[in-house]
mmCIF file of C-alpha atoms in Angstrom:
data_model
loop_
_atom_site.group_PDB
_atom_site.id
_atom_site.type_symbol
_atom_site.label_atom_id
_atom_site.label_comp_id
_atom_site.label_asym_id
_atom_site.label_seq_id
_atom_site.Cartn_x
_atom_site.Cartn_y
_atom_site.Cartn_z
ATOM 1 C CA MET A 1 27.213 -22.115 -6.024
ATOM 2 C CA SER A 2 26.949 -23.274 -9.229
ATOM 3 C CA LEU A 3 23.560 -24.501 -10.638
ATOM 4 C CA PRO A 4 25.026 -28.330 -12.375
ATOM 5 C CA PHE A 5 25.099 -28.554 -16.483
ATOM 6 C CA GLY A 6 21.223 -29.319 -17.439
ATOM 7 C CA LEU A 7 20.171 -27.076 -14.362
ATOM 8 C CA PHE A 8 21.921 -24.118 -15.831
ATOM 9 C CA GLY A 9 21.936 -24.508 -19.293
ATOM 10 C CA VAL A 10 17.282 -24.561 -18.744
ATOM 11 C CA SER A 11 17.867 -21.115 -17.068
ATOM 12 C CA LEU A 12 19.619 -19.619 -19.611
ATOM 13 C CA VAL A 13 17.285 -20.761 -22.337
ATOM 14 C CA PHE A 14 14.195 -19.727 -19.415
ATOM 15 C CA ALA A 15 16.621 -16.221 -19.281
ATOM 16 C CA ILE A 16 17.073 -15.779 -23.354
ATOM 17 C CA LEU A 17 13.152 -16.188 -23.720
ATOM 18 C CA LEU A 18 12.287 -13.702 -21.180
ATOM 19 C CA CYS A 19 14.930 -11.249 -22.839
ATOM 20 C CA VAL A 20 13.279 -11.127 -25.481
ATOM 21 C CA HIS A 21 9.367 -10.938 -23.749
ATOM 22 C CA VAL A 22 11.316 -7.982 -22.418
ATOM 23 C CA VAL A 23 12.300 -6.490 -25.624
ATOM 24 C CA ARG A 24 9.365 -7.462 -27.604
ATOM 25 C CA THR A 25 6.840 -5.584 -24.943
ATOM 26 C CA ASN A 26 8.838 -2.200 -24.026
ATOM 27 C CA GLN A 27 9.635 -3.090 -21.039
ATOM 28 C CA GLN A 28 12.364 -0.980 -18.999
ATOM 29 C CA MET A 29 15.684 -2.464 -20.790
ATOM 30 C CA TYR A 30 16.992 -2.855 -16.549
ATOM 31 C CA TRP A 31 15.255 -6.218 -16.941
ATOM 32 C CA LEU A 32 17.537 -7.394 -18.765
ATOM 33 C CA TRP A 33 20.443 -6.847 -16.406
ATOM 34 C CA ILE A 34 18.435 -8.799 -13.741
ATOM 35 C CA ILE A 35 17.194 -11.276 -15.617
ATOM 36 C CA LEU A 36 20.633 -12.138 -16.754
ATOM 37 C CA ALA A 37 22.925 -11.120 -14.021
ATOM 38 C CA PHE A 38 20.528 -13.249 -10.822
ATOM 39 C CA GLN A 39 19.346 -16.331 -12.998
ATOM 40 C CA PRO A 40 17.268 -18.015 -12.448
ATOM 41 C CA LEU A 41 15.584 -15.467 -9.440
ATOM 42 C CA GLY A 42 15.608 -12.423 -11.767
ATOM 43 C CA GLY A 43 13.827 -14.549 -14.152
ATOM 44 C CA LEU A 44 11.365 -15.289 -11.525
ATOM 45 C CA VAL A 45 10.786 -11.948 -10.479
ATOM 46 C CA TYR A 46 10.343 -10.594 -13.831
ATOM 47 C CA LEU A 47 7.797 -13.792 -14.615
ATOM 48 C CA ILE A 48 5.752 -12.782 -11.050
ATOM 49 C CA ALA A 49 6.097 -9.117 -12.257
ATOM 50 C CA ILE A 50 5.549 -8.706 -15.559
ATOM 51 C CA VAL A 51 4.755 -11.970 -17.711
ATOM 52 C CA LEU A 52 1.580 -13.377 -14.828
ATOM 53 C CA PRO A 53 -0.534 -10.235 -14.736
ATOM 54 C CA GLU A 54 -0.635 -9.483 -18.379
ATOM 55 C CA THR A 55 -1.101 -13.072 -19.082
ATOM 56 C CA PHE A 56 -3.995 -13.462 -16.014
ATOM 57 C CA GLY A 57 -4.579 -10.483 -15.302
ATOM 58 C CA GLY A 58 -6.485 -11.801 -12.412
ATOM 59 C CA THR A 59 -6.422 -9.447 -8.816
ATOM 60 C CA THR A 60 -3.713 -11.446 -7.118
ATOM 61 C CA ALA A 61 -1.298 -11.724 -10.196
ATOM 62 C CA ARG A 62 -1.737 -7.797 -10.393
ATOM 63 C CA ARG A 63 -1.572 -7.833 -6.363
ATOM 64 C CA LEU A 64 1.834 -9.750 -7.087
ATOM 65 C CA GLY A 65 3.209 -7.521 -9.790
ATOM 66 C CA GLN A 66 2.679 -3.882 -8.147
ATOM 67 C CA ALA A 67 4.643 -5.628 -5.145
ATOM 68 C CA ALA A 68 7.332 -6.753 -7.147
ATOM 69 C CA ARG A 69 7.644 -4.065 -8.982
ATOM 70 C CA ALA A 70 7.193 -1.676 -6.421
ATOM 71 C CA THR A 71 10.792 -3.186 -4.261
ATOM 72 C CA LEU A 72 13.024 -3.365 -7.254
ATOM 73 C CA ASP A 73 12.300 0.592 -8.665
ATOM 74 C CA PRO A 74 10.072 1.921 -5.423
ATOM 75 C CA THR A 75 9.546 5.420 -7.356
ATOM 76 C CA ARG A 76 8.641 4.232 -10.890
ATOM 77 C CA GLU A 77 5.435 4.824 -9.964
ATOM 78 C CA TYR A 78 5.521 8.200 -8.415
ATOM 79 C CA ARG A 79 8.231 9.848 -11.659
ATOM 80 C CA ALA A 80 4.911 8.186 -13.789
ATOM 81 C CA ALA A 81 2.510 10.418 -11.811
ATOM 82 C CA ARG A 82 4.940 13.233 -11.819
ATOM 83 C CA GLN A 83 5.154 13.292 -14.986
ATOM 84 C CA LEU A 84 1.202 12.935 -15.904
ATOM 85 C CA VAL A 85 0.995 16.036 -13.504
ATOM 86 C CA ASP A 86 3.225 18.086 -15.639
ATOM 87 C CA ASP A 87 2.087 17.187 -18.923
ATOM 88 C CA ALA A 88 -1.265 17.815 -17.353
ATOM 89 C CA PRO A 89 -2.974 18.942 -14.147
ATOM 90 C CA THR A 90 -5.950 17.632 -13.954
ATOM 91 C CA VAL A 91 -7.748 16.007 -10.665
ATOM 92 C CA ALA A 92 -7.567 12.970 -11.608
ATOM 93 C CA ASN A 93 -3.749 13.341 -12.530
ATOM 94 C CA GLN A 94 -3.398 15.367 -9.126
ATOM 95 C CA MET A 95 -4.882 12.587 -7.159
ATOM 96 C CA ARG A 96 -2.655 9.710 -8.996
ATOM 97 C CA LEU A 97 0.099 11.535 -7.776
ATOM 98 C CA ALA A 98 -0.819 12.272 -4.132
ATOM 99 C CA GLN A 99 -1.665 8.334 -3.810
ATOM 100 C CA ALA A 100 2.108 7.875 -5.616
ATOM 101 C CA ALA A 101 3.741 10.336 -2.748
ATOM 102 C CA ALA A 102 1.550 8.535 0.425
ATOM 103 C CA GLY A 103 3.003 4.763 -0.262
ATOM 104 C CA LEU A 104 6.680 6.541 -0.337
ATOM 105 C CA GLY A 105 5.848 8.825 3.142
ATOM 106 C CA ARG A 106 5.795 12.215 1.662
ATOM 107 C CA TRP A 107 2.783 12.549 3.555
ATOM 108 C CA ALA A 108 3.131 16.419 3.537
ATOM 109 C CA GLU A 109 3.236 16.694 -0.255
ATOM 110 C CA ALA A 110 0.530 13.661 -0.694
ATOM 111 C CA GLU A 111 -1.767 16.198 1.767
ATOM 112 C CA GLN A 112 -1.177 19.402 -0.176
ATOM 113 C CA LEU A 113 -2.350 17.384 -3.640
ATOM 114 C CA TYR A 114 -4.881 16.279 -2.367
ATOM 115 C CA ALA A 115 -5.689 20.197 -0.954
ATOM 116 C CA GLU A 116 -5.357 21.508 -4.276
ATOM 117 C CA ALA A 117 -7.231 18.952 -5.801
ATOM 118 C CA THR A 118 -10.450 18.883 -3.629
ATOM 119 C CA ARG A 119 -11.858 22.479 -4.956
ATOM 120 C CA GLY A 120 -14.512 23.448 -6.627
ATOM 121 C CA ILE A 121 -16.787 20.442 -8.533
ATOM 122 C CA HIS A 122 -14.354 18.212 -6.655
ATOM 123 C CA ALA A 123 -15.057 19.293 -2.556
ATOM 124 C CA GLU A 124 -17.107 16.633 -1.508
ATOM 125 C CA ASP A 125 -15.396 13.940 -4.325
ATOM 126 C CA PRO A 126 -14.997 10.677 -1.265
ATOM 127 C CA THR A 127 -11.872 9.587 -2.198
ATOM 128 C CA LEU A 128 -9.591 12.786 -1.844
ATOM 129 C CA LEU A 129 -11.575 13.669 1.307
ATOM 130 C CA LEU A 130 -10.337 10.655 2.411
ATOM 131 C CA GLY A 131 -6.821 11.161 0.964
ATOM 132 C CA ARG A 132 -6.174 14.337 2.396
ATOM 133 C CA ALA A 133 -7.944 12.879 6.114
ATOM 134 C CA THR A 134 -5.596 9.936 6.287
ATOM 135 C CA ALA A 135 -2.478 12.847 5.202
ATOM 136 C CA LEU A 136 -3.270 14.949 7.863
ATOM 137 C CA VAL A 137 -3.796 12.213 10.319
ATOM 138 C CA GLU A 138 0.061 10.338 9.213
ATOM 139 C CA LEU A 139 1.530 14.193 9.764
ATOM 140 C CA ASN A 140 -0.231 14.123 13.367
ATOM 141 C CA ARG A 141 -2.694 16.719 12.178
ATOM 142 C CA PRO A 142 -6.248 15.294 13.643
ATOM 143 C CA ALA A 143 -7.816 18.634 13.977
ATOM 144 C CA GLU A 144 -7.626 19.021 10.491
ATOM 145 C CA ALA A 145 -8.271 15.413 9.755
ATOM 146 C CA LEU A 146 -11.897 15.264 11.596
ATOM 147 C CA PRO A 147 -14.105 17.942 9.797
ATOM 148 C CA LEU A 148 -13.175 16.082 6.723
ATOM 149 C CA LEU A 149 -14.268 12.851 7.541
ATOM 150 C CA ASP A 150 -17.158 14.148 9.281
ATOM 151 C CA GLN A 151 -18.038 15.620 5.753
ATOM 152 C CA LEU A 152 -17.469 12.422 4.258
ATOM 153 C CA ASP A 153 -20.419 11.126 6.273
ATOM 154 C CA ALA A 154 -22.543 13.639 5.444
ATOM 155 C CA LEU A 155 -22.102 13.314 2.121
ATOM 156 C CA PRO A 156 -25.635 11.364 0.629
ATOM 157 C CA ASP A 157 -26.265 7.981 -0.260
ATOM 158 C CA HIS A 158 -22.464 7.541 2.232
ATOM 159 C CA SER A 159 -21.488 3.570 3.382
ATOM 160 C CA PRO A 160 -18.709 3.836 5.630
ATOM 161 C CA SER A 161 -15.590 1.848 4.411
ATOM 162 C CA PRO A 162 -12.923 -0.643 6.536
ATOM 163 C CA GLN A 163 -10.282 2.229 5.486
ATOM 164 C CA GLU A 164 -12.077 5.027 6.254
ATOM 165 C CA SER A 165 -13.143 4.206 10.243
ATOM 166 C CA LEU A 166 -9.250 3.209 10.656
ATOM 167 C CA THR A 167 -8.193 6.946 9.544
ATOM 168 C CA LEU A 168 -11.259 8.155 11.856
ATOM 169 C CA ALA A 169 -10.223 5.769 14.795
ATOM 170 C CA ARG A 170 -6.689 7.276 14.484
ATOM 171 C CA ALA A 171 -8.352 10.807 14.349
ATOM 172 C CA TYR A 172 -10.271 10.318 17.797
ATOM 173 C CA GLU A 173 -6.780 9.192 18.958
ATOM 174 C CA GLY A 174 -5.200 11.761 18.067
ATOM 175 C CA LEU A 175 -7.715 13.936 20.324
ATOM 176 C CA GLY A 176 -7.869 11.973 22.981
ATOM 177 C CA ARG A 177 -11.675 10.604 22.433
ATOM 178 C CA ASN A 178 -9.891 6.962 23.492
ATOM 179 C CA THR A 179 -13.970 5.596 23.626
ATOM 180 C CA GLU A 180 -14.734 6.486 19.695
ATOM 181 C CA ALA A 181 -11.760 5.399 19.008
ATOM 182 C CA GLU A 182 -11.902 2.200 20.194
ATOM 183 C CA ALA A 183 -15.279 1.894 18.623
ATOM 184 C CA ALA A 184 -14.169 2.664 15.127
ATOM 185 C CA PHE A 185 -10.171 0.277 15.521
ATOM 186 C CA LYS A 186 -12.509 -2.286 16.052
ATOM 187 C CA TRP A 187 -15.147 -1.886 13.148
ATOM 188 C CA ALA A 188 -11.995 -0.989 11.033
ATOM 189 C CA SER A 189 -10.226 -4.582 12.483
ATOM 190 C CA GLU A 190 -12.725 -6.605 11.602
ATOM 191 C CA ARG A 191 -13.387 -5.797 7.919
ATOM 192 C CA LEU A 192 -9.986 -4.549 6.593
ATOM 193 C CA PRO A 193 -7.787 -6.440 4.413
ATOM 194 C CA GLY A 194 -4.912 -7.398 5.390
ATOM 195 C CA LEU A 195 -3.237 -7.134 9.146
ATOM 196 C CA GLU A 196 -3.004 -3.213 8.784
ATOM 197 C CA GLY A 197 -6.453 -2.681 10.754
ATOM 198 C CA LEU A 198 -5.695 -5.451 13.742
ATOM 199 C CA ALA A 199 -2.401 -4.342 13.925
ATOM 200 C CA ARG A 200 -3.571 -1.088 14.373
ATOM 201 C CA TYR A 201 -5.861 -2.138 16.531
ATOM 202 C CA ALA A 202 -3.434 -3.886 19.186
ATOM 203 C CA ALA A 203 -1.088 -0.928 19.518
ATOM 204 C CA PHE A 204 -3.831 1.350 20.685
ATOM 205 C CA LEU A 205 -5.144 -1.510 22.598
ATOM 206 C CA ALA A 206 -1.129 -0.996 24.229
ATOM 207 C CA ARG A 207 -0.657 2.564 24.392
ATOM 208 C CA THR A 208 -4.093 2.558 26.712
ATOM 209 C CA GLY A 209 -3.330 0.384 28.746
ATOM 210 C CA ARG A 210 -4.731 -2.793 28.077
ATOM 211 C CA LYS A 211 -1.870 -5.125 26.825
ATOM 212 C CA PRO A 212 -2.811 -7.853 27.842
ATOM 213 C CA GLU A 213 -5.480 -7.501 25.297
ATOM 214 C CA ALA A 214 -2.847 -6.446 22.890
ATOM 215 C CA ARG A 215 -0.967 -9.115 23.382
ATOM 216 C CA GLU A 216 -3.842 -11.643 22.501
ATOM 217 C CA MET A 217 -4.030 -9.922 19.082
ATOM 218 C CA LEU A 218 -0.691 -9.501 18.520
ATOM 219 C CA ALA A 219 -0.768 -13.333 18.762
ATOM 220 C CA GLU A 220 -3.685 -13.402 16.402
ATOM 221 C CA ILE A 221 -1.853 -11.191 13.815
ATOM 222 C CA ASP A 222 1.620 -13.597 14.281
ATOM 223 C CA LYS A 223 -0.688 -16.809 13.207
ATOM 224 C CA ARG A 224 -2.036 -14.355 10.160
ATOM 225 C CA ALA A 225 1.474 -13.478 9.103
ATOM 226 C CA ALA A 226 2.567 -16.898 9.422
ATOM 227 C CA ARG A 227 0.364 -17.743 6.404
ATOM 228 C CA THR A 228 1.120 -14.741 5.079
ATOM 229 C CA LYS A 229 3.065 -16.381 1.039
ATOM 230 C CA GLY A 230 5.193 -14.520 -1.421
ATOM 231 C CA ALA A 231 5.265 -10.708 -2.279
ATOM 232 C CA PHE A 232 3.197 -9.785 0.591
ATOM 233 C CA ARG A 233 5.691 -10.859 3.145
ATOM 234 C CA ALA A 234 6.954 -8.150 3.984
ATOM 235 C CA GLU A 235 3.858 -6.028 4.505
ATOM 236 C CA ALA A 236 2.905 -8.456 7.153
ATOM 237 C CA LYS A 237 5.787 -8.162 8.946
ATOM 238 C CA THR A 238 5.408 -4.116 8.879
ATOM 239 C CA TRP A 239 2.344 -4.299 10.107
ATOM 240 C CA ARG A 240 3.366 -6.775 12.720
ATOM 241 C CA ASP A 241 6.493 -4.998 14.067
ATOM 242 C CA LEU A 242 4.240 -2.134 14.226
ATOM 243 C CA ALA A 243 1.798 -3.633 16.980
ATOM 244 C CA ALA A 244 5.093 -5.614 18.523
ATOM 245 C CA GLN A 245 6.742 -1.955 18.913
ATOM 246 C CA ALA A 246 3.344 -0.892 20.943
ATOM 247 C CA VAL A 247 2.916 -4.121 22.868
ATOM 248 C CA GLY A 248 7.057 -4.270 23.954
#
């Protein structure tokens, strides 16, 4: 359906201004095609993905921008990180590539990168230990993940994070230590932002024969997912579907 002439003129001016921004700020040239071919939606996506994060720099704006960019070009961060590692295989660059690989579900590659980086003076780096443990859990190797999490917990002045607790819960479940798994799932679900903690806890309850409790939790997940807006809806749906599949 075509836009009324007046609105088309506004949309065209809006698109031209954004195209000028693309060129002047040296953005990827595919944005020009997106903006012009999908007026006005393409321009709005560019506004959310690029302009707002640059202009306001807030956490929400950055997350919206990252989500939009990831949707349009899911391997962009991985390619950039791979180039950095090829140029300079530092621990920081290996960590960035491992995180990008994990974001694409390339857990075997992520685990190998974390293992290579977690050596020498970096053998007790908390981010590397947790990253590798998470990759091992995703690869269904909880017996290898648990010693890394124990090592992490034993570090001086260490304070457990919700994400660490969630990974620990999944490792415990994989080893059949369900009492310890439930305590860790509960702790993580009460503190972890978003729906992942709740969804994984609900799935755990369903798998361990407590479906009525899992259904109650799924209902809460549905309420929260319904309030999710914009670029975060897809992520919310992913976790809601994970819980729903286990609940049945």
